[in-house]
Amino acid sequence: FTGGNSKNGPEYLFRRLLKTAGLELIPVKQEIPRIHKFLLHTSNGKTREIRTVSLIAPSGAANRAVGSIPAYKAQKSRNPSYTTLDFRAEQYRAFF
């Protein structure tokens, strides 16, 4: 997901859908990128663990959010030419 859990964002709508099915997202990792999981019971009696990843939105508006993240601030202090786009690219690279 991108854009966090803001109202009408993909993660928000997914959480609502899970709730109607009696499921919930369980936090696995709270640092950015946030990772959650839920348990899906299949028709053959098995249970699957599904993980979701919440990434920072690629929009320009998200630059303010990125600028306040301690990991970004630390990297920026080490390398003044480091940008919010660099931070997001590093974050996305691990999952795409």
mmCIF file of C-alpha atoms in Angstrom:
data_model
loop_
_atom_site.group_PDB
_atom_site.id
_atom_site.type_symbol
_atom_site.label_atom_id
_atom_site.label_comp_id
_atom_site.label_asym_id
_atom_site.label_seq_id
_atom_site.Cartn_x
_atom_site.Cartn_y
_atom_site.Cartn_z
ATOM 1 C CA PHE A 1 0.000 0.000 0.000
ATOM 2 C CA THR A 2 1.070 3.597 -0.418
ATOM 3 C CA GLY A 3 -0.255 6.663 1.315
ATOM 4 C CA GLY A 4 -0.645 5.285 4.818
ATOM 5 C CA ASN A 5 -3.972 4.645 6.513
ATOM 6 C CA SER A 6 -5.590 7.942 5.486
ATOM 7 C CA LYS A 7 -9.329 7.936 4.927
ATOM 8 C CA ASN A 8 -10.288 6.521 1.524
ATOM 9 C CA GLY A 9 -6.704 5.418 0.868
ATOM 10 C CA PRO A 10 -6.029 1.820 -0.221
ATOM 11 C CA GLU A 11 -4.900 0.632 3.221
ATOM 12 C CA TYR A 12 -7.925 2.204 4.912
ATOM 13 C CA LEU A 13 -10.324 0.566 2.463
ATOM 14 C CA PHE A 14 -8.520 -2.785 2.775
ATOM 15 C CA ARG A 15 -8.816 -2.640 6.576
ATOM 16 C CA ARG A 16 -12.557 -1.982 6.234
ATOM 17 C CA LEU A 17 -12.891 -4.954 3.884
ATOM 18 C CA LEU A 18 -11.005 -7.199 6.314
ATOM 19 C CA LYS A 19 -13.229 -6.017 9.159
ATOM 20 C CA THR A 20 -16.381 -7.037 7.266
ATOM 21 C CA ALA A 21 -14.815 -10.503 6.858
ATOM 22 C CA GLY A 22 -14.006 -10.682 10.588
ATOM 23 C CA LEU A 23 -10.254 -10.314 10.035
ATOM 24 C CA GLU A 24 -7.749 -7.713 11.208
ATOM 25 C CA LEU A 25 -4.272 -6.525 10.298
ATOM 26 C CA ILE A 26 -1.742 -7.486 12.958
ATOM 27 C CA PRO A 27 1.385 -5.287 13.209
ATOM 28 C CA VAL A 28 4.649 -7.104 12.469
ATOM 29 C CA LYS A 29 6.946 -4.078 12.161
ATOM 30 C CA GLN A 30 6.023 -0.525 13.176
ATOM 31 C CA GLU A 31 9.011 1.287 11.647
ATOM 32 C CA ILE A 32 8.673 2.594 8.106
ATOM 33 C CA PRO A 33 7.922 0.682 5.950
ATOM 34 C CA ARG A 34 5.236 -0.742 8.216
ATOM 35 C CA ILE A 35 4.509 -4.431 7.797
ATOM 36 C CA HIS A 36 1.266 -6.095 8.868
ATOM 37 C CA LYS A 37 -0.155 -9.575 8.496
ATOM 38 C CA PHE A 38 -3.496 -11.298 8.654
ATOM 39 C CA LEU A 39 -4.476 -14.945 8.779
ATOM 40 C CA LEU A 40 -6.655 -16.228 5.955
ATOM 41 C CA HIS A 41 -8.518 -19.474 6.540
ATOM 42 C CA THR A 42 -8.883 -21.379 3.277
ATOM 43 C CA SER A 43 -11.678 -23.720 2.212
ATOM 44 C CA ASN A 44 -9.417 -26.778 2.604
ATOM 45 C CA GLY A 45 -8.944 -26.078 6.322
ATOM 46 C CA LYS A 46 -5.474 -24.574 6.077
ATOM 47 C CA THR A 47 -4.479 -21.121 7.293
ATOM 48 C CA ARG A 48 -2.358 -18.791 5.174
ATOM 49 C CA GLU A 49 -0.412 -15.856 6.561
ATOM 50 C CA ILE A 50 -0.687 -12.849 4.250
ATOM 51 C CA ARG A 51 1.697 -9.913 4.771
ATOM 52 C CA THR A 52 1.141 -6.348 3.641
ATOM 53 C CA VAL A 53 3.666 -3.530 3.339
ATOM 54 C CA SER A 54 2.765 0.147 3.778
ATOM 55 C CA LEU A 55 5.145 2.362 1.821
ATOM 56 C CA ILE A 56 5.300 6.147 1.720
ATOM 57 C CA ALA A 57 3.286 7.587 -1.158
ATOM 58 C CA PRO A 58 5.251 8.630 -4.245
ATOM 59 C CA SER A 59 3.495 12.010 -4.287
ATOM 60 C CA GLY A 60 5.139 15.366 -3.725
ATOM 61 C CA ALA A 61 2.872 15.932 -0.724
ATOM 62 C CA ALA A 62 4.568 13.010 1.032
ATOM 63 C CA ASN A 63 7.891 14.895 1.042
ATOM 64 C CA ARG A 64 6.898 16.597 4.303
ATOM 65 C CA ALA A 65 6.252 13.218 5.907
ATOM 66 C CA VAL A 66 9.567 11.837 4.657
ATOM 67 C CA GLY A 67 11.421 14.893 5.967
ATOM 68 C CA SER A 68 10.274 14.158 9.514
ATOM 69 C CA ILE A 69 11.388 10.497 9.550
ATOM 70 C CA PRO A 70 14.471 9.968 11.775
ATOM 71 C CA ALA A 71 16.078 7.522 9.296
ATOM 72 C CA TYR A 72 15.833 10.139 6.536
ATOM 73 C CA LYS A 73 17.228 12.873 8.803
ATOM 74 C CA ALA A 74 20.197 10.685 9.759
ATOM 75 C CA GLN A 75 20.999 9.885 6.132
ATOM 76 C CA LYS A 76 20.570 13.538 5.127
ATOM 77 C CA SER A 77 23.020 14.639 7.840
ATOM 78 C CA ARG A 78 25.614 12.174 6.488
ATOM 79 C CA ASN A 79 24.990 13.143 2.858
ATOM 80 C CA PRO A 80 23.580 16.656 2.239
ATOM 81 C CA SER A 81 22.695 15.799 -1.387
ATOM 82 C CA TYR A 82 20.434 12.935 -0.215
ATOM 83 C CA THR A 83 16.814 13.621 -1.219
ATOM 84 C CA THR A 84 13.360 12.407 -0.247
ATOM 85 C CA LEU A 85 13.212 10.636 -3.611
ATOM 86 C CA ASP A 86 16.418 8.742 -2.731
ATOM 87 C CA PHE A 87 14.823 7.660 0.556
ATOM 88 C CA ARG A 88 11.691 6.374 -1.168
ATOM 89 C CA ALA A 89 13.708 4.607 -3.887
ATOM 90 C CA GLU A 90 15.687 2.738 -1.210
ATOM 91 C CA GLN A 91 12.476 1.822 0.564
ATOM 92 C CA TYR A 92 10.712 0.612 -2.602
ATOM 93 C CA ARG A 93 13.763 -1.330 -3.864
ATOM 94 C CA ALA A 94 13.428 -3.880 -1.060
ATOM 95 C CA PHE A 95 9.910 -4.816 -2.185
ATOM 96 C CA PHE A 96 9.833 -4.345 -5.973
#
